mmCIF file of C-alpha atoms in Angstrom:
data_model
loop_
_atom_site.group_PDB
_atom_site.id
_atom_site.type_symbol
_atom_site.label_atom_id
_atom_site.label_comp_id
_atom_site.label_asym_id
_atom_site.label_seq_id
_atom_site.Cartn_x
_atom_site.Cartn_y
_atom_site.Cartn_z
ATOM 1 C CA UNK H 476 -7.683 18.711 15.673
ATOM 2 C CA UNK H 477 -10.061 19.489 12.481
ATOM 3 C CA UNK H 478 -12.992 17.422 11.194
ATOM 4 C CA UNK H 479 -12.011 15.645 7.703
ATOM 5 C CA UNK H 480 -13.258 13.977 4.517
ATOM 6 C CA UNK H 481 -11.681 10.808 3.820
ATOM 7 C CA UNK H 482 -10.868 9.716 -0.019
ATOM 8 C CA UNK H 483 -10.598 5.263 0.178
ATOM 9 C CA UNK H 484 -9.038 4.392 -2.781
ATOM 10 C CA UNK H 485 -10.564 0.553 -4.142
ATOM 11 C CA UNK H 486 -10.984 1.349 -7.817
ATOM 12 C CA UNK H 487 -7.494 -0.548 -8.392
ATOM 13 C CA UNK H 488 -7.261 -3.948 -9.969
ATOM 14 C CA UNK H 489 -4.907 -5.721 -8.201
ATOM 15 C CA UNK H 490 -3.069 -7.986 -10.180
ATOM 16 C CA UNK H 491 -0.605 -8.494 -7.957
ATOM 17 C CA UNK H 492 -3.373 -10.529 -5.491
ATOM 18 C CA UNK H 493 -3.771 -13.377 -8.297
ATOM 19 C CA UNK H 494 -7.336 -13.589 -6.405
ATOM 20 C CA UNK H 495 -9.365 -13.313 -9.926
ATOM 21 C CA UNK H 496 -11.368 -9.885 -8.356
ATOM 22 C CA UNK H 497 -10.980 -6.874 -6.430
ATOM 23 C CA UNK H 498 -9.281 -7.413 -3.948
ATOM 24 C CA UNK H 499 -11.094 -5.532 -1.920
ATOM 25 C CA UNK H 500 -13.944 -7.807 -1.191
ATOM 26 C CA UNK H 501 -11.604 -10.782 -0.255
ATOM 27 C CA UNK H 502 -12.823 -12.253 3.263
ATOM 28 C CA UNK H 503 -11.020 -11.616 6.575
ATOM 29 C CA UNK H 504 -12.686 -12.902 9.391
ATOM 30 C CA UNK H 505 -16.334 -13.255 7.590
ATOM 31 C CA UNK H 506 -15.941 -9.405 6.213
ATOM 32 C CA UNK H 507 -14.894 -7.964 3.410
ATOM 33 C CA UNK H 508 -11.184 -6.144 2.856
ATOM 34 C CA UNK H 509 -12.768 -2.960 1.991
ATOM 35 C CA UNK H 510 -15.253 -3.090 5.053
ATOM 36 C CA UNK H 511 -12.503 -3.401 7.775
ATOM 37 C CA UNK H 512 -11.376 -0.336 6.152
ATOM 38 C CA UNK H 513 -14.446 1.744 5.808
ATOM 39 C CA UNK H 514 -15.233 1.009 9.704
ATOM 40 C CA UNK H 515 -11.565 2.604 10.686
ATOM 41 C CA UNK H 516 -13.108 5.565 9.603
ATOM 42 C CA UNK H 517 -16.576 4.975 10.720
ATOM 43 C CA UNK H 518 -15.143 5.072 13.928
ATOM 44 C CA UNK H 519 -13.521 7.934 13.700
ATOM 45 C CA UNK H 520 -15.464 11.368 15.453
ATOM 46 C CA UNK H 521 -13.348 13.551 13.614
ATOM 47 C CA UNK H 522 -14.096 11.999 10.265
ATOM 48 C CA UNK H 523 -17.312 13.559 8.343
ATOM 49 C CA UNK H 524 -17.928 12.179 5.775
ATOM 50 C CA UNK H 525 -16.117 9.321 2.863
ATOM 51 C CA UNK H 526 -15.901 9.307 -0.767
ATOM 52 C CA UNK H 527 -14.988 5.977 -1.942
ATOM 53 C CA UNK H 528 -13.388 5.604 -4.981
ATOM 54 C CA UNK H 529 -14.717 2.826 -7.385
ATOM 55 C CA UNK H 530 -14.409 0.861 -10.581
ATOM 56 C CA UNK H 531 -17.842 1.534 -13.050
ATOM 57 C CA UNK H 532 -18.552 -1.896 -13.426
ATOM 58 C CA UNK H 533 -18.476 -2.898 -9.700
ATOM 59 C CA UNK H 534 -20.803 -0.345 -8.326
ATOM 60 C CA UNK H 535 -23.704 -2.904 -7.964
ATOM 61 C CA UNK H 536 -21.222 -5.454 -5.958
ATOM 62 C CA UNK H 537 -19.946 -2.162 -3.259
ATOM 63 C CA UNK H 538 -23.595 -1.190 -2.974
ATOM 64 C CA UNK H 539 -24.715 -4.810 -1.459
ATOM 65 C CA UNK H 540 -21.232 -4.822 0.551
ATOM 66 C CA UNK H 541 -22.916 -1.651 1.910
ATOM 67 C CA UNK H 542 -25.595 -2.565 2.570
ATOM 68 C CA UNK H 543 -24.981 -5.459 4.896
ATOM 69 C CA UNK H 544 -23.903 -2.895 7.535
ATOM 70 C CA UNK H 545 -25.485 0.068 9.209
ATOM 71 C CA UNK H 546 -23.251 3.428 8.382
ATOM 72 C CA UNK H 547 -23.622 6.691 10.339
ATOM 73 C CA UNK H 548 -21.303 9.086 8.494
ATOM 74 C CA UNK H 549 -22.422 9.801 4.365
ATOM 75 C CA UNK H 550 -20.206 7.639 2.073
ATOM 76 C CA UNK H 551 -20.448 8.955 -1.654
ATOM 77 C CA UNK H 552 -20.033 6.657 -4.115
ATOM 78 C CA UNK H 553 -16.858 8.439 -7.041
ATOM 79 C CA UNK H 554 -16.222 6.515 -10.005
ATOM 80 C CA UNK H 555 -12.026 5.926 -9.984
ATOM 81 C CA UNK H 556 -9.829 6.919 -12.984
ATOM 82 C CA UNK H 557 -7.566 5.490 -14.991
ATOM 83 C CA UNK H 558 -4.794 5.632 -12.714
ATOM 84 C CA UNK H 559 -4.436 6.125 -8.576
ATOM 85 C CA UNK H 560 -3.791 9.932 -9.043
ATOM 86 C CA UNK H 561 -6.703 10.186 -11.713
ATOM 87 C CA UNK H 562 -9.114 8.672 -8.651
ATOM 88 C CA UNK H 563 -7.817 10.303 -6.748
ATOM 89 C CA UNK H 564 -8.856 13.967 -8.368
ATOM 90 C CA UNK H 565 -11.877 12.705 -8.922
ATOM 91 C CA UNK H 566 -12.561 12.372 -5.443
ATOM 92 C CA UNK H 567 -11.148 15.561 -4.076
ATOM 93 C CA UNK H 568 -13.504 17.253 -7.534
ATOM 94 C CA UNK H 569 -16.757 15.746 -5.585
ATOM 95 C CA UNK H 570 -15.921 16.382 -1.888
ATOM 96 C CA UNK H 571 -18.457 18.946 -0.995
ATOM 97 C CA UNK H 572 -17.407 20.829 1.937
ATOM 98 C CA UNK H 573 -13.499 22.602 0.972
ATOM 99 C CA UNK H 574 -13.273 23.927 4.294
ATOM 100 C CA UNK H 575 -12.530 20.375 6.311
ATOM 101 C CA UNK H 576 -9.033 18.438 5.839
ATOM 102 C CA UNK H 577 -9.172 15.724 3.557
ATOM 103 C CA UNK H 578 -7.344 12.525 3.989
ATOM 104 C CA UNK H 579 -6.744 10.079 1.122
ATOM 105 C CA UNK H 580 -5.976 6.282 2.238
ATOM 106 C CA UNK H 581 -5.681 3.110 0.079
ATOM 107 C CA UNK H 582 -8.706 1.007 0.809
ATOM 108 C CA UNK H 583 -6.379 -2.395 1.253
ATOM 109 C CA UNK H 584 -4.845 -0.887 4.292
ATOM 110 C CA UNK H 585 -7.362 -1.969 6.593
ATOM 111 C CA UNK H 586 -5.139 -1.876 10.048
ATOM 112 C CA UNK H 587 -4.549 1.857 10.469
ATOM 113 C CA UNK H 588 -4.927 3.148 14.090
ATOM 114 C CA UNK H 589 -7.169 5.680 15.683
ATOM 115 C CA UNK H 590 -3.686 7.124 17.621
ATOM 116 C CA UNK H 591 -2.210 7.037 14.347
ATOM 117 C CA UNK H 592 -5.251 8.992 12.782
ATOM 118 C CA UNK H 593 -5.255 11.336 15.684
ATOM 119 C CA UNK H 594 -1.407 12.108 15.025
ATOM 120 C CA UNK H 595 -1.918 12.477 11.470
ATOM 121 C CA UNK H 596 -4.832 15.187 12.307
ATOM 122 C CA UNK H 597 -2.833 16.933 14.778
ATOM 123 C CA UNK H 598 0.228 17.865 12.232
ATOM 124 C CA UNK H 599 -1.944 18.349 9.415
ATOM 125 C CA UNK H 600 -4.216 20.847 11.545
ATOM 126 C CA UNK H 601 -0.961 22.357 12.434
ATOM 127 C CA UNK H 602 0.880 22.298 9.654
ATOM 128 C CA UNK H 603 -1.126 22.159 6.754
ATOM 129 C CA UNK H 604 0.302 18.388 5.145
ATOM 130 C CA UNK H 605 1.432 15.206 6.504
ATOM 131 C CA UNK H 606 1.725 11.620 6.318
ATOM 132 C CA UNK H 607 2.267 8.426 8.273
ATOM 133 C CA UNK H 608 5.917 6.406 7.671
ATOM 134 C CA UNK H 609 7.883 4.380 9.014
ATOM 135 C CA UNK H 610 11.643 4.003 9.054
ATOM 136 C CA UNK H 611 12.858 1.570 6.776
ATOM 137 C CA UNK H 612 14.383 -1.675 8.586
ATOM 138 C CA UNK H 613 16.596 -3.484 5.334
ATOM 139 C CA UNK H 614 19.484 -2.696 4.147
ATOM 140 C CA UNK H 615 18.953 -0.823 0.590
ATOM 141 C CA UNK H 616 20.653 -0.934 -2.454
ATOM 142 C CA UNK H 617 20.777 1.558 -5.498
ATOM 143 C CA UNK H 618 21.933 0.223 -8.943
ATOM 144 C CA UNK H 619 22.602 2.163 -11.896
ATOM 145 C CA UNK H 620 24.177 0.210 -15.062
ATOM 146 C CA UNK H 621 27.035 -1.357 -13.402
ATOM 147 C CA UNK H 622 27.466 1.222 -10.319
ATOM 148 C CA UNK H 623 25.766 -0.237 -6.841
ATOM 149 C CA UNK H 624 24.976 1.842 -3.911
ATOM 150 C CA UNK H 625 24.263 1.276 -0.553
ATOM 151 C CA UNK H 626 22.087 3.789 0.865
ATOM 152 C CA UNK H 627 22.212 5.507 4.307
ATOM 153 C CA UNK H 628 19.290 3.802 6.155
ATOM 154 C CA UNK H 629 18.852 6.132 8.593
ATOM 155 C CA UNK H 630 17.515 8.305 6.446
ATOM 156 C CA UNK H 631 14.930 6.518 4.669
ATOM 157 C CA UNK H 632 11.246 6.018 5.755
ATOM 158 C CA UNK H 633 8.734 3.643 4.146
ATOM 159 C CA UNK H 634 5.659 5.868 3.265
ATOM 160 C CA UNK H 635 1.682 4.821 4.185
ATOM 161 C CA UNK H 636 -1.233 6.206 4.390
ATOM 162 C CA UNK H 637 -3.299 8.275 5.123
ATOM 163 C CA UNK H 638 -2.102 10.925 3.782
ATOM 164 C CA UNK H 639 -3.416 14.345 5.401
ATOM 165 C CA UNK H 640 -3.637 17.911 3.544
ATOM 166 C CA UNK H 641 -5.273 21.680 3.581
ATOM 167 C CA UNK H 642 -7.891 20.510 0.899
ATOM 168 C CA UNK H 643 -6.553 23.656 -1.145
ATOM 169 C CA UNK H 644 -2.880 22.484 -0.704
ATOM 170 C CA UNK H 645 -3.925 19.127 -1.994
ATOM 171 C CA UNK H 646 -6.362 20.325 -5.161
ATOM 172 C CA UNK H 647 -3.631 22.876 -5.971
ATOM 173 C CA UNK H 648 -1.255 20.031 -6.452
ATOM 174 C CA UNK H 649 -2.992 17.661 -8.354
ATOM 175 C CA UNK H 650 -4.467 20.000 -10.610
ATOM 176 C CA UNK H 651 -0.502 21.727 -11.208
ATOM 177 C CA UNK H 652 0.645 17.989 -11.905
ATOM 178 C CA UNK H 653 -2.330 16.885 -14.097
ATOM 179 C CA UNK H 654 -1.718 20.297 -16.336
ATOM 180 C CA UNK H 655 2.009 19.038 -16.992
ATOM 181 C CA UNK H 656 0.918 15.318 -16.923
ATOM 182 C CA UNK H 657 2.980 14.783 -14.171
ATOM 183 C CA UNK H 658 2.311 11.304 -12.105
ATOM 184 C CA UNK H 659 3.927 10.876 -8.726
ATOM 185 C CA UNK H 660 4.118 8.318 -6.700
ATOM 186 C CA UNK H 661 1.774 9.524 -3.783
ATOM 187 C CA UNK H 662 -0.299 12.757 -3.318
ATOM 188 C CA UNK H 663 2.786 13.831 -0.868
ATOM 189 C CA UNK H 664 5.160 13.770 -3.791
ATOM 190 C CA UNK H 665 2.660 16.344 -5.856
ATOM 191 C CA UNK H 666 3.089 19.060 -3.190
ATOM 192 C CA UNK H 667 7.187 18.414 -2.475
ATOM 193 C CA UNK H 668 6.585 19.083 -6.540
ATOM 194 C CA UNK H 669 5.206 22.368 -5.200
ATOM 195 C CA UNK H 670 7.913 23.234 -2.443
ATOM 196 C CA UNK H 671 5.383 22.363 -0.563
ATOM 197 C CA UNK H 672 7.032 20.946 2.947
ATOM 198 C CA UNK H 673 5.009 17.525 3.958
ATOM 199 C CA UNK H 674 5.403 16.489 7.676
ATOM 200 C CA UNK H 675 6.414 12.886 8.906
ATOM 201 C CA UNK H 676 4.154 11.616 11.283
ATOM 202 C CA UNK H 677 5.069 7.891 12.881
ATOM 203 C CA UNK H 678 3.041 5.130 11.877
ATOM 204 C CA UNK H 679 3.273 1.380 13.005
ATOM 205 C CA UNK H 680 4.700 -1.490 10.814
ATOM 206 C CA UNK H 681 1.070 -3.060 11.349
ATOM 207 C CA UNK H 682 -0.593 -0.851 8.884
ATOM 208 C CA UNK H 683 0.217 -3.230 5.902
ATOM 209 C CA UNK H 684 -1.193 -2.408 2.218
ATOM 210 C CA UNK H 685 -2.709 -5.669 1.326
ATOM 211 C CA UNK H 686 -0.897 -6.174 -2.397
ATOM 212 C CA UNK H 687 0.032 -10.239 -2.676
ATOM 213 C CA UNK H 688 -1.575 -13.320 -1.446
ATOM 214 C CA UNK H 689 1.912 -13.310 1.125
ATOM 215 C CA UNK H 690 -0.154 -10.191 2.618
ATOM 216 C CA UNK H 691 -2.997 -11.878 3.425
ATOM 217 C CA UNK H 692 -1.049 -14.478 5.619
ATOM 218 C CA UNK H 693 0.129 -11.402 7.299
ATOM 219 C CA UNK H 694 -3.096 -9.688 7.742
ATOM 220 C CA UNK H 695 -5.047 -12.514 9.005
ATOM 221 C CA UNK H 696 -2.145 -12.710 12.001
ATOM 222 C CA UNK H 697 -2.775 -8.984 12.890
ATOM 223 C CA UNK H 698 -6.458 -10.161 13.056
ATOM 224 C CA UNK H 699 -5.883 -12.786 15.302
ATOM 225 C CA UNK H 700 -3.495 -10.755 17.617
ATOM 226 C CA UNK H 701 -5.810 -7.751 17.660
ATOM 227 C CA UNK H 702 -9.035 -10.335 18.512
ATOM 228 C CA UNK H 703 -6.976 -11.336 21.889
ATOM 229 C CA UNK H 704 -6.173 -7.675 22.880
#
C-alpha cells in the first residue's frame, strides 16, 4: 500500500438537511459532522496529509472547529468551487506532493472504515483507480416517457467514497472534462470518460452520506452501535 493525500469535500450547502447551516458542523455525540470525518483520516498511517475543501465565508467557523482538537497530519485549508467537481480541482491544483495517491471523500460520510480504506489503497496501489460500492438491495426501475424498465439488480452497485486514483490519472481527467465543460457525477465517471478502467472495491452499507435530517436518525444509531463494540 502507498501513502495518500486526502481531498474532504464540505464546501456544499446542503439544502437537502433543512438544518439552516452547513451541515457539516451539526452535532453527533458532542462533535461536529465534519470532525468525525477528519479523525477517520487522522487515524489513518497511510494518510499524509488533507486538503479540506471549504466555503469563503465559513473559513473563520472550520478554523475554531480546528482548533478544539489536536491534529498530527497537515490539513490545508482550499477554498471549494462552484460545484463538487469545481472543489474538487481545486483541491487536487493545491496538493503539493504529485507523487502520493490521492483520495477524494465527501466530508458528510463520517463512518468509513480503516479495512475499507486499506482495501481501497490496496487496488488503487495496484491498479491505478478505484472506489468503494456496494450492491444495490431495491428493486430499480427505469422510465422513459411512457416505457418502464426494470433493471437487472445484480448488476448494479451503489457508489461511495473514497474514491482512490494515480494523482496523474485523476488531474488528467478533470482537467479533459473541465476543457469540454463536462460534469459527471463522481471523479470515477471523469476517467470511465477517459477509458480509463476504475476498480470496485466492497464497502459496507454503514458508510452513509449524511444528506436529510432521516440521515441523521440513521447516523446517530451507527454511533450508538459502534460506542458498544
Amino acid at each position: 500500500m502507498r501513502e495518500y493525500n486526502v481531498i474532504i469535500l464540505a464546501a456544499g450547502i446542503g439544502k437537502r438537511m433543512q438544518a439552516g447551516r452547513n451541515k457539516q458542523f451539526i452535532m453527533l455525540n458532542e462533535k461536529a459532522l465534519l470532525s468525525h470525518t477528519l479523525t477517520i483520516f487522522e487515524q489513518d498511517p497511510h494518510c499524509v496529509s488533507i486538503y479540506l475543501l471549504i466555503r469563503v465565508e465559513e473559513q473563520m467557523q472550520v478554523e475554531r472547529l480546528l482548533a478544539e482538537e489536536t491534529w498530527s497530519k497537515p490539513i490545508h485549508l482550499v477554498y471549494g468551487g462552484e460545484e463538487r467537481q469545481d472543489s474538487v480541482y481545486n483541491g487536487l491544483k493545491a496538493i503539493q506532493d504529485p507523487n502520493k495517491l490521492v483520495f477524494i471523500h465527501d466530508g458528510a460520510r463520517p463512518f468509513v472504515s480503516q479495512s475499507d480504506l486499506d482495501r481501497l489503497n490496496e487496488v488503487v496501489t495496484n491498479d491505478g483507480a478505484g472506489l468503494l460500492v456496494v450492491p444495490v438491495k431495491d428493486t430499480i426501475k427505469r422510465k422513459q416517457g411512457d416505457h418502464v424498465e426494470t433493471l437487472d439488480r445484480s448488476l448494479l452497485y451503489a457508489a461511495q467514497t473514497p474514491q482512490g486514483f494515480d494523482y496523474e490519472l485523476i488531474l488528467n481527467a478533470h482537467q479533459a472534462a473541465k476543457a469540454s465543460g463536462y460534469y459527471g457525477t463522481d471523479d470515477a465517471s471523469l476517467v470511465e470518460r477517459m477509458g480509463g478502467r476504475v476498480q470496485f472495491v466492497q464497502g459496507h452499507y454503514h458508510n452513509i452520506k449524511i444528506t436529510t435530517p432521516e440521515d441523521l436518525e440513521h447516523a446517530q444509531f451507527i454511533l450508538n452501535q459502534t460506542n458498544k463494540e
